[in-house]
Short mmCIF file of C-alpha atoms in Angstrom, two decimals:
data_model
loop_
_atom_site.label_atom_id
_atom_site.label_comp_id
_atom_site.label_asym_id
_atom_site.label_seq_id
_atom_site.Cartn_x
_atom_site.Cartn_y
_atom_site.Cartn_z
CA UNK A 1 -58.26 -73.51 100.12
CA UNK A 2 -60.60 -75.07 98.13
CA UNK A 3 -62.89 -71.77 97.38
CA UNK A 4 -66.27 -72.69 95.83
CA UNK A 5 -67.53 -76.49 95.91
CA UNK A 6 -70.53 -77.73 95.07
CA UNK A 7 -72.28 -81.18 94.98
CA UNK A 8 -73.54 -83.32 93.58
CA UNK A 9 -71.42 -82.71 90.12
CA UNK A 10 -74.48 -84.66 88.38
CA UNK A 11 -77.67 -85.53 88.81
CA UNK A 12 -80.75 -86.48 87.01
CA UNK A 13 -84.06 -86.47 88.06
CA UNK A 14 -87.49 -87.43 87.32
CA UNK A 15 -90.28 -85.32 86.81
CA UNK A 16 -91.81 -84.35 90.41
CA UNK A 17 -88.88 -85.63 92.26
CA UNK A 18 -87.04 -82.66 94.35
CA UNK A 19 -83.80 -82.51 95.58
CA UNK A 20 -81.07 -79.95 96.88
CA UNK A 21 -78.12 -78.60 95.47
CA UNK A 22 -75.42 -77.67 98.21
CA UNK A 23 -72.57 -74.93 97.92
CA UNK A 24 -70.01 -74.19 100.30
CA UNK A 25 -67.37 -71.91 99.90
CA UNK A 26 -64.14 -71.50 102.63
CA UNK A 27 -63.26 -67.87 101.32
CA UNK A 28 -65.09 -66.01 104.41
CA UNK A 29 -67.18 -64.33 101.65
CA UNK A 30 -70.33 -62.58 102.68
CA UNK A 31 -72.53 -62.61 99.88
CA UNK A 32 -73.64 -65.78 97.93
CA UNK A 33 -75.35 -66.49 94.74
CA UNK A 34 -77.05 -69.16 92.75
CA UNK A 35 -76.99 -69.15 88.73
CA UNK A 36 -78.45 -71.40 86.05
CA UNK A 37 -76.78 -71.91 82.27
CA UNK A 38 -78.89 -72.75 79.72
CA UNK A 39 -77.67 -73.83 76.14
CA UNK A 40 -77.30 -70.67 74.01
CA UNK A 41 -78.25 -68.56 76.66
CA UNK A 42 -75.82 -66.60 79.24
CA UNK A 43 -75.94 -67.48 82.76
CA UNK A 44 -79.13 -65.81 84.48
CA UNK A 45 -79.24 -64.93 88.41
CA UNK A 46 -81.71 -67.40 90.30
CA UNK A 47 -81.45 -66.48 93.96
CA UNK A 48 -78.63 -64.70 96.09
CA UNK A 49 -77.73 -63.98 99.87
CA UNK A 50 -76.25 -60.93 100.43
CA UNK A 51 -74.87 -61.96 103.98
CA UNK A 52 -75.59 -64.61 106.46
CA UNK A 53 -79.49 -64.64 107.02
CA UNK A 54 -80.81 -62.71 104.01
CA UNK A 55 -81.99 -64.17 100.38
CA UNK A 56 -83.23 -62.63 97.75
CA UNK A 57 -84.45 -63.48 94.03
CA UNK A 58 -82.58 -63.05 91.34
CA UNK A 59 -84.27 -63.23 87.79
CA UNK A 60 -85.38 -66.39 87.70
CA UNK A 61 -86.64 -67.67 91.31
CA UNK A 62 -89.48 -69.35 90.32
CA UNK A 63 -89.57 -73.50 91.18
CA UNK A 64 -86.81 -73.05 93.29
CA UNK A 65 -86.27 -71.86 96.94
CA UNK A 66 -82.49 -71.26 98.89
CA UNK A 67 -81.55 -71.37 102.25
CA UNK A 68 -78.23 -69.59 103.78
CA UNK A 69 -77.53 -72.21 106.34
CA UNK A 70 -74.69 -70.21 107.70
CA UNK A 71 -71.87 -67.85 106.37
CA UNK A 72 -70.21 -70.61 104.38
CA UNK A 73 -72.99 -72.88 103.13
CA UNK A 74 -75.95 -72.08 100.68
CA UNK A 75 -78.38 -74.86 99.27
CA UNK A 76 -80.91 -74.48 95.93
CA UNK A 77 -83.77 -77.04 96.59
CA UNK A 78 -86.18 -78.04 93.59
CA UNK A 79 -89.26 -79.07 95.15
CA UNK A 80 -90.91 -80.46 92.11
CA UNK A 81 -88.85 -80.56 88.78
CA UNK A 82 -89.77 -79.93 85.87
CA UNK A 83 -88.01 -80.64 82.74
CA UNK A 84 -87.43 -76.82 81.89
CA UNK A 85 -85.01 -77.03 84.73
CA UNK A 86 -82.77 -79.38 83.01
CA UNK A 87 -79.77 -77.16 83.31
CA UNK A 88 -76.10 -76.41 84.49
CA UNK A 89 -76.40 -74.28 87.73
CA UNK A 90 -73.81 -72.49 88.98
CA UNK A 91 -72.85 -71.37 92.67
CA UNK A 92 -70.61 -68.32 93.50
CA UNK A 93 -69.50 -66.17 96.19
CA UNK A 94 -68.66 -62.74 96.79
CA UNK A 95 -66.78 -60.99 99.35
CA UNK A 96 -69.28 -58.65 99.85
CA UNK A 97 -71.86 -57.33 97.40
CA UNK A 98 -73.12 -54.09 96.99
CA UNK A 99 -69.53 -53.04 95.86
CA UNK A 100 -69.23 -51.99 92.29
CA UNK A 101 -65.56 -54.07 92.00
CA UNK A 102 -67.26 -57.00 94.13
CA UNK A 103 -65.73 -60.00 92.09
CA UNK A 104 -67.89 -63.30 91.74
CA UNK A 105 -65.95 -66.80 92.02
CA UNK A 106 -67.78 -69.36 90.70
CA UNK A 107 -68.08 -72.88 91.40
CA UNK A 108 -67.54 -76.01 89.48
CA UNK A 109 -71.47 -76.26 88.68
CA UNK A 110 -74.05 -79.19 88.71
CA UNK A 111 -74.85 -80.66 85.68
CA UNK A 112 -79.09 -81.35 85.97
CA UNK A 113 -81.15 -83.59 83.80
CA UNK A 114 -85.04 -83.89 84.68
CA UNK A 115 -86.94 -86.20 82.59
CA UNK B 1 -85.09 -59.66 76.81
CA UNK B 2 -80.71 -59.96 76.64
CA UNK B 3 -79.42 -57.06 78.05
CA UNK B 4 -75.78 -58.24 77.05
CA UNK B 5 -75.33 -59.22 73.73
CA UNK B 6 -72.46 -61.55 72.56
CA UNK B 7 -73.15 -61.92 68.77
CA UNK B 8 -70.28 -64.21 68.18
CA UNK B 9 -70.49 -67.30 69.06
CA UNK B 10 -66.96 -68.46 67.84
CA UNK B 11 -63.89 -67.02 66.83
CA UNK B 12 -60.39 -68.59 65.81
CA UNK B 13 -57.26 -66.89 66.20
CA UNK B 14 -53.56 -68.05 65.32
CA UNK B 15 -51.25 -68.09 67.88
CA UNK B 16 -49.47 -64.93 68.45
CA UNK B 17 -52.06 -62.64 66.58
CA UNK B 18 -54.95 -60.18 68.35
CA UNK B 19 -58.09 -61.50 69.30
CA UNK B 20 -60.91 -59.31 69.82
CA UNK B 21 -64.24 -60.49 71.64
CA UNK B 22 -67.13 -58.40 71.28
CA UNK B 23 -69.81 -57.20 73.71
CA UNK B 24 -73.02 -55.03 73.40
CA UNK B 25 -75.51 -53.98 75.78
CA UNK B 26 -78.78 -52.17 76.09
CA UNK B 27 -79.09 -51.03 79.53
CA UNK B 28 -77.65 -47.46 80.06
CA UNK B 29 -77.96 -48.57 84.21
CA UNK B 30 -75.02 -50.47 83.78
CA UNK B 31 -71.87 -48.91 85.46
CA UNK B 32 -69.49 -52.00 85.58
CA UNK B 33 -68.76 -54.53 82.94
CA UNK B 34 -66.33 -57.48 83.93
CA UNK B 35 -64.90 -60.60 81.28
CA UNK B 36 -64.94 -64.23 82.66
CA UNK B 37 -63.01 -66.82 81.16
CA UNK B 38 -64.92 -70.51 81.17
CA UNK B 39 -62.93 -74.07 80.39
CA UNK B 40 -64.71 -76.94 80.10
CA UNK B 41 -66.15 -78.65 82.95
CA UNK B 42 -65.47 -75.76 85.42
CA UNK B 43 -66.74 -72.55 86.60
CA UNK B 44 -66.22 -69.29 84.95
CA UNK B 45 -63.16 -67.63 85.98
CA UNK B 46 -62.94 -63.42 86.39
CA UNK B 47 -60.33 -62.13 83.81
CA UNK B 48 -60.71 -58.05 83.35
CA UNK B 49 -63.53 -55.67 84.36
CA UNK B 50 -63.56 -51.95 83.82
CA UNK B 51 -65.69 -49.41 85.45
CA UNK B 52 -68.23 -47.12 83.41
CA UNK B 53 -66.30 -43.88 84.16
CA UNK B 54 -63.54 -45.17 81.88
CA UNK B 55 -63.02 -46.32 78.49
CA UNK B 56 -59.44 -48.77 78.95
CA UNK B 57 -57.99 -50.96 81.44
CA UNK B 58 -55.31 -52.92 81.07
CA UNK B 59 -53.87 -56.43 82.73
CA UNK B 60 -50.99 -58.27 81.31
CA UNK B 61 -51.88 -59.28 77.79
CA UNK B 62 -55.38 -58.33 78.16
CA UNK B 63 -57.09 -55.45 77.34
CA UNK B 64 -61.48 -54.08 78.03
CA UNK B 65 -62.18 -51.45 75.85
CA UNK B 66 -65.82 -49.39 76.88
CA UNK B 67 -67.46 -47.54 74.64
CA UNK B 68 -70.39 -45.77 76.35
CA UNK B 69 -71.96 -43.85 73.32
CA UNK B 70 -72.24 -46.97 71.31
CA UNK B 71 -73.02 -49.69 74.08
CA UNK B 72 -70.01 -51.80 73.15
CA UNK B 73 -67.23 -52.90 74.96
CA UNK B 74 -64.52 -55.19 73.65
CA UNK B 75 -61.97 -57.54 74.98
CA UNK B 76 -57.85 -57.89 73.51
CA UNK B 77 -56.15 -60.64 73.83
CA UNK B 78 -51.94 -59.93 72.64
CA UNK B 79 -50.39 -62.55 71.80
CA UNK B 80 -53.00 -64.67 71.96
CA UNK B 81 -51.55 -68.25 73.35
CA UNK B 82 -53.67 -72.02 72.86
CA UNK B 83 -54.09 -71.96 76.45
CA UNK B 84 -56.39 -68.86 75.81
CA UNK B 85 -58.41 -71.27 74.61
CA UNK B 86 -61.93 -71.12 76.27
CA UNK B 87 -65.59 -69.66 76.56
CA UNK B 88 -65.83 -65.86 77.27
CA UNK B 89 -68.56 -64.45 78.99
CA UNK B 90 -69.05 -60.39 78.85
CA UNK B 91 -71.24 -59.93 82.21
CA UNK B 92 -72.62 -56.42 82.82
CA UNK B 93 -73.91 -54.78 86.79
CA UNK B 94 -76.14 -52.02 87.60
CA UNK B 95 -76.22 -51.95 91.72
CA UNK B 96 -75.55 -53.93 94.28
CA UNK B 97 -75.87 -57.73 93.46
CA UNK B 98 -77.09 -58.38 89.71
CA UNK B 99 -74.97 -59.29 87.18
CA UNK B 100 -76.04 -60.04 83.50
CA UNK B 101 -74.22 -61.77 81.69
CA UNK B 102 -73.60 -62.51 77.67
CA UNK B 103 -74.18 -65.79 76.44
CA UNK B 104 -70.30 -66.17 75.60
CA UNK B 105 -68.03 -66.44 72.75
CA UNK B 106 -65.60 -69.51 72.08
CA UNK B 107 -62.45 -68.41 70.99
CA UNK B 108 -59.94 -71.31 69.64
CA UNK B 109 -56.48 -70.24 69.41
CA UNK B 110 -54.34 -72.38 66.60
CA UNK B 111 -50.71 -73.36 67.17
#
């Protein structure tokens, strides 16, 4: 049971490139979120999936987009970065939100440079 | 605008003594506060949470103290032990999916 994974564990990235950031999780967990950590800063809500099939934006969406492949996979792309999203995003997974004692386990996050 | 306040960044304990992390917040919304524990390198872990209709709970050597009038919730650590050592994040949740979280306190526990 490996619970939240997440790849790549680096990456860095030149200005305009995109790429995709992929989380998986093997817990059966409905809801799934995406979270970025900036230095001096808590970690702020980019995008979630409240079950299979929905998204919706957290408080940061813009630059990014998500897609809930299925139950167990959901992927952050960057179309065009930007060096403001240099960062260290996380992915997590709930068994199912909208439940006050809904617990959050967390990946082991990305670490992303754009220059 | 930081609706959860962590205005500690550090703190250093001996082994064996209290810690106490700190947590404010602005948002009256908020009816359930949780603690996450963060090592290096890795995710943040859940530790504690405590629901707005009460002011204790309790687990093991760690105890979440609310304080609704003032805002202000706190987090005890008895004994404190080195492997306490970490980042702790005070996260906050008004409805279904949000949480907001603190930008974390390092605690370093001394042998």
């Amino acid at each position: 049971n490996a619970g939240v994974t997440q790849t790549p564990k680096f990456q860095v990235l030149k200005t305009g490139q995109s790429m995709t950031l992929q989380c998986a999780q093997d817990m059966n967990h409905n809801s799934m979120y995406w979270y970025r950590q900036d230095p001096g800063m808590g970690l702020r809500l980019i995008y979630y999936s409240a079950s299979e099939g929905t998204t919706d934006k957290g408080e940061v969406p813009n630059g990014y987009n998500v897609s809930r492949l299925n139950k167990r996979e959901f992927s952050l792309r960057l179309e065009s970065a930007a060096p403001s999203q240099t960062s260290v995003y996380f992915c997590a997974s709930s068994e199912a939100g909208g439940s006050q004692r809904d617990t959050q386990y967390f990946g082991p996050g990305t670490r992303l440079t754009v220059l | 605008d930081q609706q959860v306040k962590q205005n500690s960044p550090s703190l250093s304990v001996q082994e064996g003594r209290i810690s106490i992390l700190n947590c404010d917040y602005t948002n009256s919304m908020f009816d359930y506060f949780l603690w996450y524990k963060k090592y290096p390198a890795e995710g943040p872990t859940f530790l504690i949470s405590i629901s707005s209709i009460k002011d204790k709970n309790e687990d093991g050597r760690f105890t979440v103290f609310l304080n609704k009038s003032a805002k202000h919730l706190s987090l005890h650590i008895v004994p404190s032990q080195p492997g306490d050592s970490a980042v702790y994040f005070c996260a906050a949740r008004t409805g279904a999916n949000n949480l907001f979280f603190g930008t974390g306190t390092r605690l370093t526990v001394i042998p």
